[in-house]
Amino acid sequence: MNFLKICKKASLKIIKVIHQNNNSLFQKINKGFGGDVSMKIDLIAEQIFIKAFKEYGNIYSEEIGFLDNDLKKTFIIDPIDGSFNISNGFPYYGSSIALKNKNGKIIKAFIINLATGDYFYKDKKIKIENNLFYNKKHTSSLNEMILFEKAYANLDLCEKLAKNNIKYRSPGALALSLALGHRCKAVIFKGEIRDFDIAAGVYFNNELHIKIKNDTLLMAKNKKDFEYLSKIIF
């Protein structure tokens, strides 16, 4: 199985669907396994990934839950990361897929921004950042940027950051933000910690400083930044 090739091929299919500019894609259908209300595009993207991976492993996906294919490996999938963004035309949404082996260890990960084509891939041998359309390497830096996902639901933490004059942005797609963790100052998340949202992104940047405690996650590349933010957040 060529995991990266399959991920890229499935992503292109999803992008093609999105570019149909059909407003019915954003119609809300029902509440998915993960607890969020699913849109039509969530379900379509999920089926594309299921079809691509079902012969290679079990599927654990945000919309459908666990699909047991009686295989040793499991694919952890967030079909659309940033559903609110995609339904409002904000170009920060994507998909994430993590591959877990029979021992429960993540061994491969793929995250893609479906709006831009930028993707992030890692296995035990290589780590790749590239673009699905332009075959280019990332060169831009986010060194001063802190990404605080779900800030709107954590006003108490927002106040703590404000008191310490800490600026941040809340773009609204956790897997994408975690994939950018090595390029920005830090990534913060406070909310329900779910495998669909964090498995791929945390694996992609697992060499960074990462702390997950209860409902809070902090990722930072610089130890000094990590320790300083930890005192404020935890």
PDB file of C-alpha atoms in Angstrom:
ATOM      1  CA  MET A   1       0.000   0.000   0.000  1.00  0.00           C
ATOM      2  CA  ASN A   2       1.318   3.440  -0.973  1.00  0.00           C
ATOM      3  CA  PHE A   3      -0.288   5.486   1.816  1.00  0.00           C
ATOM      4  CA  LEU A   4       0.838   8.878   0.535  1.00  0.00           C
ATOM      5  CA  LYS A   5      -0.263   8.200  -3.030  1.00  0.00           C
ATOM      6  CA  ILE A   6      -3.712   7.056  -1.888  1.00  0.00           C
ATOM      7  CA  CYS A   7      -4.134  10.093   0.383  1.00  0.00           C
ATOM      8  CA  LYS A   8      -3.240  12.463  -2.435  1.00  0.00           C
ATOM      9  CA  LYS A   9      -5.550  10.732  -4.905  1.00  0.00           C
ATOM     10  CA  ALA A  10      -8.480  10.768  -2.450  1.00  0.00           C
ATOM     11  CA  SER A  11      -7.815  14.438  -1.628  1.00  0.00           C
ATOM     12  CA  LEU A  12      -7.983  15.369  -5.318  1.00  0.00           C
ATOM     13  CA  LYS A  13     -11.364  13.679  -5.559  1.00  0.00           C
ATOM     14  CA  ILE A  14     -12.665  15.666  -2.591  1.00  0.00           C
ATOM     15  CA  ILE A  15     -11.308  18.926  -3.996  1.00  0.00           C
ATOM     16  CA  LYS A  16     -13.068  18.184  -7.286  1.00  0.00           C
ATOM     17  CA  VAL A  17     -16.361  17.771  -5.410  1.00  0.00           C
ATOM     18  CA  ILE A  18     -15.834  21.007  -3.458  1.00  0.00           C
ATOM     19  CA  HIS A  19     -15.141  22.929  -6.686  1.00  0.00           C
ATOM     20  CA  GLN A  20     -18.539  22.003  -8.039  1.00  0.00           C
ATOM     21  CA  ASN A  21     -19.725  25.103  -6.120  1.00  0.00           C
ATOM     22  CA  ASN A  22     -22.906  23.303  -5.125  1.00  0.00           C
ATOM     23  CA  ASN A  23     -24.437  24.920  -2.032  1.00  0.00           C
ATOM     24  CA  SER A  24     -26.182  21.671  -1.142  1.00  0.00           C
ATOM     25  CA  LEU A  25     -22.754  20.321  -0.119  1.00  0.00           C
ATOM     26  CA  PHE A  26     -23.022  22.437   3.015  1.00  0.00           C
ATOM     27  CA  GLN A  27     -26.482  21.233   3.938  1.00  0.00           C
ATOM     28  CA  LYS A  28     -26.570  19.932   7.510  1.00  0.00           C
ATOM     29  CA  ILE A  29     -27.616  16.280   7.635  1.00  0.00           C
ATOM     30  CA  ASN A  30     -27.377  14.842  11.146  1.00  0.00           C
ATOM     31  CA  LYS A  31     -25.079  14.526  14.135  1.00  0.00           C
ATOM     32  CA  GLY A  32     -22.063  12.345  13.415  1.00  0.00           C
ATOM     33  CA  PHE A  33     -20.284   9.883  15.687  1.00  0.00           C
ATOM     34  CA  GLY A  34     -17.892  12.604  16.903  1.00  0.00           C
ATOM     35  CA  GLY A  35     -20.775  14.723  18.188  1.00  0.00           C
ATOM     36  CA  ASP A  36     -20.770  17.490  15.586  1.00  0.00           C
ATOM     37  CA  VAL A  37     -23.526  18.026  13.053  1.00  0.00           C
ATOM     38  CA  SER A  38     -22.379  16.588   9.732  1.00  0.00           C
ATOM     39  CA  MET A  39     -22.767  18.351   6.411  1.00  0.00           C
ATOM     40  CA  LYS A  40     -23.176  16.595   3.089  1.00  0.00           C
ATOM     41  CA  ILE A  41     -19.545  17.328   2.186  1.00  0.00           C
ATOM     42  CA  ASP A  42     -18.383  15.638   5.420  1.00  0.00           C
ATOM     43  CA  LEU A  43     -20.201  12.455   4.458  1.00  0.00           C
ATOM     44  CA  ILE A  44     -19.015  12.531   0.838  1.00  0.00           C
ATOM     45  CA  ALA A  45     -15.389  13.047   1.884  1.00  0.00           C
ATOM     46  CA  GLU A  46     -15.664  10.256   4.426  1.00  0.00           C
ATOM     47  CA  GLN A  47     -16.985   7.816   1.818  1.00  0.00           C
ATOM     48  CA  ILE A  48     -14.123   8.720  -0.521  1.00  0.00           C
ATOM     49  CA  PHE A  49     -11.596   7.864   2.189  1.00  0.00           C
ATOM     50  CA  ILE A  50     -13.432   4.701   3.234  1.00  0.00           C
ATOM     51  CA  LYS A  51     -13.441   3.461  -0.357  1.00  0.00           C
ATOM     52  CA  ALA A  52      -9.722   4.266  -0.657  1.00  0.00           C
ATOM     53  CA  PHE A  53      -8.605   2.531   2.547  1.00  0.00           C
ATOM     54  CA  LYS A  54     -11.123  -0.171   3.480  1.00  0.00           C
ATOM     55  CA  GLU A  55      -9.122  -3.019   1.923  1.00  0.00           C
ATOM     56  CA  TYR A  56      -6.030  -2.056   3.935  1.00  0.00           C
ATOM     57  CA  GLY A  57      -7.413  -1.595   7.429  1.00  0.00           C
ATOM     58  CA  ASN A  58     -10.222  -0.731   9.795  1.00  0.00           C
ATOM     59  CA  ILE A  59     -11.659   2.779   9.676  1.00  0.00           C
ATOM     60  CA  TYR A  60     -12.178   5.067  12.658  1.00  0.00           C
ATOM     61  CA  SER A  61     -13.794   8.227  11.340  1.00  0.00           C
ATOM     62  CA  GLU A  62     -15.500  11.278  12.800  1.00  0.00           C
ATOM     63  CA  GLU A  63     -18.817  10.743  11.035  1.00  0.00           C
ATOM     64  CA  ILE A  64     -19.301   6.971  11.033  1.00  0.00           C
ATOM     65  CA  GLY A  65     -17.263   5.886  14.067  1.00  0.00           C
ATOM     66  CA  PHE A  66     -15.437   2.541  13.967  1.00  0.00           C
ATOM     67  CA  LEU A  67     -15.777   0.394  10.870  1.00  0.00           C
ATOM     68  CA  ASP A  68     -14.350  -3.048  11.598  1.00  0.00           C
ATOM     69  CA  ASN A  69     -12.886  -4.629   8.476  1.00  0.00           C
ATOM     70  CA  ASP A  70     -11.257  -7.408  10.517  1.00  0.00           C
ATOM     71  CA  LEU A  71      -7.776  -6.128   9.719  1.00  0.00           C
ATOM     72  CA  LYS A  72      -4.793  -5.312  11.935  1.00  0.00           C
ATOM     73  CA  LYS A  73      -4.247  -1.670  10.970  1.00  0.00           C
ATOM     74  CA  THR A  74      -6.659   1.222  11.561  1.00  0.00           C
ATOM     75  CA  PHE A  75      -7.033   4.520   9.718  1.00  0.00           C
ATOM     76  CA  ILE A  76      -8.074   7.456  11.921  1.00  0.00           C
ATOM     77  CA  ILE A  77      -9.823   9.966   9.686  1.00  0.00           C
ATOM     78  CA  ASP A  78     -11.206  13.479   9.974  1.00  0.00           C
ATOM     79  CA  PRO A  79     -12.810  13.801   6.515  1.00  0.00           C
ATOM     80  CA  ILE A  80     -13.285  17.569   6.740  1.00  0.00           C
ATOM     81  CA  ASP A  81     -11.245  19.478   9.307  1.00  0.00           C
ATOM     82  CA  GLY A  82     -12.754  22.958   9.613  1.00  0.00           C
ATOM     83  CA  SER A  83     -16.379  22.414   8.538  1.00  0.00           C
ATOM     84  CA  PHE A  84     -17.433  25.941   9.550  1.00  0.00           C
ATOM     85  CA  ASN A  85     -14.632  27.392   7.441  1.00  0.00           C
ATOM     86  CA  ILE A  86     -15.474  25.415   4.312  1.00  0.00           C
ATOM     87  CA  SER A  87     -19.176  26.284   4.528  1.00  0.00           C
ATOM     88  CA  ASN A  88     -18.273  29.984   4.752  1.00  0.00           C
ATOM     89  CA  GLY A  89     -15.601  30.020   2.056  1.00  0.00           C
ATOM     90  CA  PHE A  90     -12.685  30.648   4.433  1.00  0.00           C
ATOM     91  CA  PRO A  91      -9.611  28.901   2.916  1.00  0.00           C
ATOM     92  CA  TYR A  92      -8.453  27.016   6.000  1.00  0.00           C
ATOM     93  CA  TYR A  93     -10.021  23.578   5.902  1.00  0.00           C
ATOM     94  CA  GLY A  94      -8.744  20.126   5.102  1.00  0.00           C
ATOM     95  CA  SER A  95      -8.545  16.437   5.887  1.00  0.00           C
ATOM     96  CA  SER A  96      -6.347  14.391   8.186  1.00  0.00           C
ATOM     97  CA  ILE A  97      -5.515  10.690   8.188  1.00  0.00           C
ATOM     98  CA  ALA A  98      -3.377   8.797  10.689  1.00  0.00           C
ATOM     99  CA  LEU A  99      -2.422   5.145  10.294  1.00  0.00           C
ATOM    100  CA  LYS A 100      -2.248   3.063  13.471  1.00  0.00           C
ATOM    101  CA  ASN A 101      -0.516  -0.335  13.506  1.00  0.00           C
ATOM    102  CA  LYS A 102      -1.720  -3.493  15.261  1.00  0.00           C
ATOM    103  CA  ASN A 103      -0.022  -2.365  18.494  1.00  0.00           C
ATOM    104  CA  GLY A 104      -1.961   0.894  18.550  1.00  0.00           C
ATOM    105  CA  LYS A 105       0.981   3.066  17.512  1.00  0.00           C
ATOM    106  CA  ILE A 106       0.678   5.809  14.877  1.00  0.00           C
ATOM    107  CA  ILE A 107       3.129   5.067  12.068  1.00  0.00           C
ATOM    108  CA  LYS A 108       2.040   7.414   9.264  1.00  0.00           C
ATOM    109  CA  ALA A 109       0.155  10.695   8.998  1.00  0.00           C
ATOM    110  CA  PHE A 110      -1.192  12.932   6.250  1.00  0.00           C
ATOM    111  CA  ILE A 111      -2.810  16.340   6.655  1.00  0.00           C
ATOM    112  CA  ILE A 112      -3.920  18.537   3.762  1.00  0.00           C
ATOM    113  CA  ASN A 113      -5.340  22.005   3.355  1.00  0.00           C
ATOM    114  CA  LEU A 114      -7.952  21.296   0.689  1.00  0.00           C
ATOM    115  CA  ALA A 115      -8.259  25.004  -0.113  1.00  0.00           C
ATOM    116  CA  THR A 116      -4.595  25.523  -0.997  1.00  0.00           C
ATOM    117  CA  GLY A 117      -3.304  22.026  -1.767  1.00  0.00           C
ATOM    118  CA  ASP A 118      -0.585  22.260   0.892  1.00  0.00           C
ATOM    119  CA  TYR A 119      -0.024  18.863   2.478  1.00  0.00           C
ATOM    120  CA  PHE A 120       2.039  17.390   5.296  1.00  0.00           C
ATOM    121  CA  TYR A 121       3.195  13.759   5.399  1.00  0.00           C
ATOM    122  CA  LYS A 122       5.280  11.797   7.860  1.00  0.00           C
ATOM    123  CA  ASP A 123       6.297   8.213   8.511  1.00  0.00           C
ATOM    124  CA  LYS A 124       9.183   6.760  10.512  1.00  0.00           C
ATOM    125  CA  LYS A 125      11.681   7.592   7.749  1.00  0.00           C
ATOM    126  CA  ILE A 126      10.619  10.866   6.131  1.00  0.00           C
ATOM    127  CA  LYS A 127       8.768  14.105   6.779  1.00  0.00           C
ATOM    128  CA  ILE A 128       7.392  15.974   3.776  1.00  0.00           C
ATOM    129  CA  GLU A 129       5.770  19.365   3.214  1.00  0.00           C
ATOM    130  CA  ASN A 130       4.623  20.016  -0.328  1.00  0.00           C
ATOM    131  CA  ASN A 131       1.753  21.161  -2.498  1.00  0.00           C
ATOM    132  CA  LEU A 132      -0.631  18.923  -4.394  1.00  0.00           C
ATOM    133  CA  PHE A 133      -0.670  21.208  -7.443  1.00  0.00           C
ATOM    134  CA  TYR A 134       2.628  23.058  -7.609  1.00  0.00           C
ATOM    135  CA  ASN A 135       5.157  20.570  -6.221  1.00  0.00           C
ATOM    136  CA  LYS A 136       6.804  23.239  -4.125  1.00  0.00           C
ATOM    137  CA  LYS A 137       8.425  23.277  -0.709  1.00  0.00           C
ATOM    138  CA  HIS A 138       7.137  25.576   2.016  1.00  0.00           C
ATOM    139  CA  THR A 139       9.386  28.542   2.663  1.00  0.00           C
ATOM    140  CA  SER A 140       7.173  30.932   4.631  1.00  0.00           C
ATOM    141  CA  SER A 141       7.675  31.366   8.370  1.00  0.00           C
ATOM    142  CA  LEU A 142       5.105  31.777  11.138  1.00  0.00           C
ATOM    143  CA  ASN A 143       7.710  32.275  13.863  1.00  0.00           C
ATOM    144  CA  GLU A 144       5.751  34.875  15.857  1.00  0.00           C
ATOM    145  CA  MET A 145       2.344  33.245  15.390  1.00  0.00           C
ATOM    146  CA  ILE A 146       0.425  31.470  18.142  1.00  0.00           C
ATOM    147  CA  LEU A 147      -2.582  29.493  16.932  1.00  0.00           C
ATOM    148  CA  PHE A 148      -5.292  29.117  19.587  1.00  0.00           C
ATOM    149  CA  GLU A 149      -7.968  26.759  18.381  1.00  0.00           C
ATOM    150  CA  LYS A 150     -11.451  27.107  19.903  1.00  0.00           C
ATOM    151  CA  ALA A 151     -10.551  30.401  21.555  1.00  0.00           C
ATOM    152  CA  TYR A 152     -14.185  31.545  21.265  1.00  0.00           C
ATOM    153  CA  ALA A 153     -15.252  28.887  23.786  1.00  0.00           C
ATOM    154  CA  ASN A 154     -12.506  29.645  26.326  1.00  0.00           C
ATOM    155  CA  LEU A 155     -12.823  33.271  27.341  1.00  0.00           C
ATOM    156  CA  ASP A 156     -11.101  32.642  30.680  1.00  0.00           C
ATOM    157  CA  LEU A 157      -7.966  31.488  28.891  1.00  0.00           C
ATOM    158  CA  CYS A 158      -8.274  34.372  26.428  1.00  0.00           C
ATOM    159  CA  GLU A 159      -8.170  36.763  29.403  1.00  0.00           C
ATOM    160  CA  LYS A 160      -5.060  35.074  30.803  1.00  0.00           C
ATOM    161  CA  LEU A 161      -3.289  35.427  27.464  1.00  0.00           C
ATOM    162  CA  ALA A 162      -4.402  39.066  27.161  1.00  0.00           C
ATOM    163  CA  LYS A 163      -3.044  39.893  30.634  1.00  0.00           C
ATOM    164  CA  ASN A 164       0.335  38.577  29.488  1.00  0.00           C
ATOM    165  CA  ASN A 165       0.156  40.542  26.200  1.00  0.00           C
ATOM    166  CA  ILE A 166       0.110  37.342  24.155  1.00  0.00           C
ATOM    167  CA  LYS A 167      -1.327  37.707  20.665  1.00  0.00           C
ATOM    168  CA  TYR A 168      -2.873  34.754  18.866  1.00  0.00           C
ATOM    169  CA  ARG A 169      -5.087  33.782  15.962  1.00  0.00           C
ATOM    170  CA  SER A 170      -7.875  31.190  15.904  1.00  0.00           C
ATOM    171  CA  PRO A 171      -8.178  29.879  12.315  1.00  0.00           C
ATOM    172  CA  GLY A 172     -10.587  27.026  13.053  1.00  0.00           C
ATOM    173  CA  ALA A 173      -9.064  23.736  11.873  1.00  0.00           C
ATOM    174  CA  LEU A 174      -7.114  21.933  14.583  1.00  0.00           C
ATOM    175  CA  ALA A 175      -5.350  19.296  12.477  1.00  0.00           C
ATOM    176  CA  LEU A 176      -4.047  21.949  10.081  1.00  0.00           C
ATOM    177  CA  SER A 177      -2.846  24.114  12.964  1.00  0.00           C
ATOM    178  CA  LEU A 178      -1.034  21.179  14.582  1.00  0.00           C
ATOM    179  CA  ALA A 179       0.615  20.399  11.236  1.00  0.00           C
ATOM    180  CA  LEU A 180       1.977  23.966  11.271  1.00  0.00           C
ATOM    181  CA  GLY A 181       3.294  23.627  14.820  1.00  0.00           C
ATOM    182  CA  HIS A 182       6.939  23.467  13.736  1.00  0.00           C
ATOM    183  CA  ARG A 183       6.593  26.715  11.807  1.00  0.00           C
ATOM    184  CA  CYS A 184       4.796  28.847  14.387  1.00  0.00           C
ATOM    185  CA  LYS A 185       5.560  29.779  17.984  1.00  0.00           C
ATOM    186  CA  ALA A 186       2.878  27.559  19.531  1.00  0.00           C
ATOM    187  CA  VAL A 187      -0.454  25.828  19.060  1.00  0.00           C
ATOM    188  CA  ILE A 188      -3.047  25.852  21.850  1.00  0.00           C
ATOM    189  CA  PHE A 189      -6.298  23.936  22.018  1.00  0.00           C
ATOM    190  CA  LYS A 190      -8.841  23.635  24.792  1.00  0.00           C
ATOM    191  CA  GLY A 191     -11.873  21.418  24.318  1.00  0.00           C
ATOM    192  CA  GLU A 192     -12.745  17.772  23.836  1.00  0.00           C
ATOM    193  CA  ILE A 193      -9.592  15.881  22.868  1.00  0.00           C
ATOM    194  CA  ARG A 194     -10.510  13.477  20.059  1.00  0.00           C
ATOM    195  CA  ASP A 195      -8.261  11.198  18.001  1.00  0.00           C
ATOM    196  CA  PHE A 196      -9.863  12.398  14.748  1.00  0.00           C
ATOM    197  CA  ASP A 197      -8.656  15.935  15.455  1.00  0.00           C
ATOM    198  CA  ILE A 198      -5.168  15.419  16.865  1.00  0.00           C
ATOM    199  CA  ALA A 199      -3.732  11.996  15.890  1.00  0.00           C
ATOM    200  CA  ALA A 200      -2.225  13.003  12.544  1.00  0.00           C
ATOM    201  CA  GLY A 201      -1.085  16.498  13.549  1.00  0.00           C
ATOM    202  CA  VAL A 202       0.550  15.425  16.802  1.00  0.00           C
ATOM    203  CA  TYR A 203       2.396  12.585  15.039  1.00  0.00           C
ATOM    204  CA  PHE A 204       3.585  14.911  12.285  1.00  0.00           C
ATOM    205  CA  ASN A 205       5.218  17.205  14.850  1.00  0.00           C
ATOM    206  CA  ASN A 206       5.936  14.713  17.634  1.00  0.00           C
ATOM    207  CA  GLU A 207       9.518  15.937  17.975  1.00  0.00           C
ATOM    208  CA  LEU A 208       8.257  19.257  19.371  1.00  0.00           C
ATOM    209  CA  HIS A 209       7.373  20.042  22.995  1.00  0.00           C
ATOM    210  CA  ILE A 210       3.831  18.730  23.507  1.00  0.00           C
ATOM    211  CA  LYS A 211       1.649  18.521  26.581  1.00  0.00           C
ATOM    212  CA  ILE A 212      -1.882  17.147  26.715  1.00  0.00           C
ATOM    213  CA  LYS A 213      -3.662  17.384  30.046  1.00  0.00           C
ATOM    214  CA  ASN A 214      -7.380  16.797  30.470  1.00  0.00           C
ATOM    215  CA  ASP A 215      -9.021  19.037  27.850  1.00  0.00           C
ATOM    216  CA  THR A 216      -5.987  21.176  26.997  1.00  0.00           C
ATOM    217  CA  LEU A 217      -3.204  20.744  24.452  1.00  0.00           C
ATOM    218  CA  LEU A 218      -0.050  22.812  24.016  1.00  0.00           C
ATOM    219  CA  MET A 219       2.550  22.384  21.275  1.00  0.00           C
ATOM    220  CA  ALA A 220       5.642  24.577  20.912  1.00  0.00           C
ATOM    221  CA  LYS A 221       8.976  24.200  19.123  1.00  0.00           C
ATOM    222  CA  ASN A 222      10.991  26.339  21.586  1.00  0.00           C
ATOM    223  CA  LYS A 223      11.422  25.013  25.126  1.00  0.00           C
ATOM    224  CA  LYS A 224      11.396  28.480  26.660  1.00  0.00           C
ATOM    225  CA  ASP A 225       8.107  29.373  24.940  1.00  0.00           C
ATOM    226  CA  PHE A 226       6.667  26.007  25.948  1.00  0.00           C
ATOM    227  CA  GLU A 227       7.527  26.469  29.621  1.00  0.00           C
ATOM    228  CA  TYR A 228       6.280  30.064  29.689  1.00  0.00           C
ATOM    229  CA  LEU A 229       2.936  29.208  28.072  1.00  0.00           C
ATOM    230  CA  SER A 230       2.535  26.101  30.233  1.00  0.00           C
ATOM    231  CA  LYS A 231       2.531  28.250  33.365  1.00  0.00           C
ATOM    232  CA  ILE A 232      -0.278  30.347  31.944  1.00  0.00           C
ATOM    233  CA  ILE A 233      -2.380  27.618  30.364  1.00  0.00           C
ATOM    234  CA  PHE A 234      -2.213  24.650  32.739  1.00  0.00           C
TER     235      PHE A 234
END
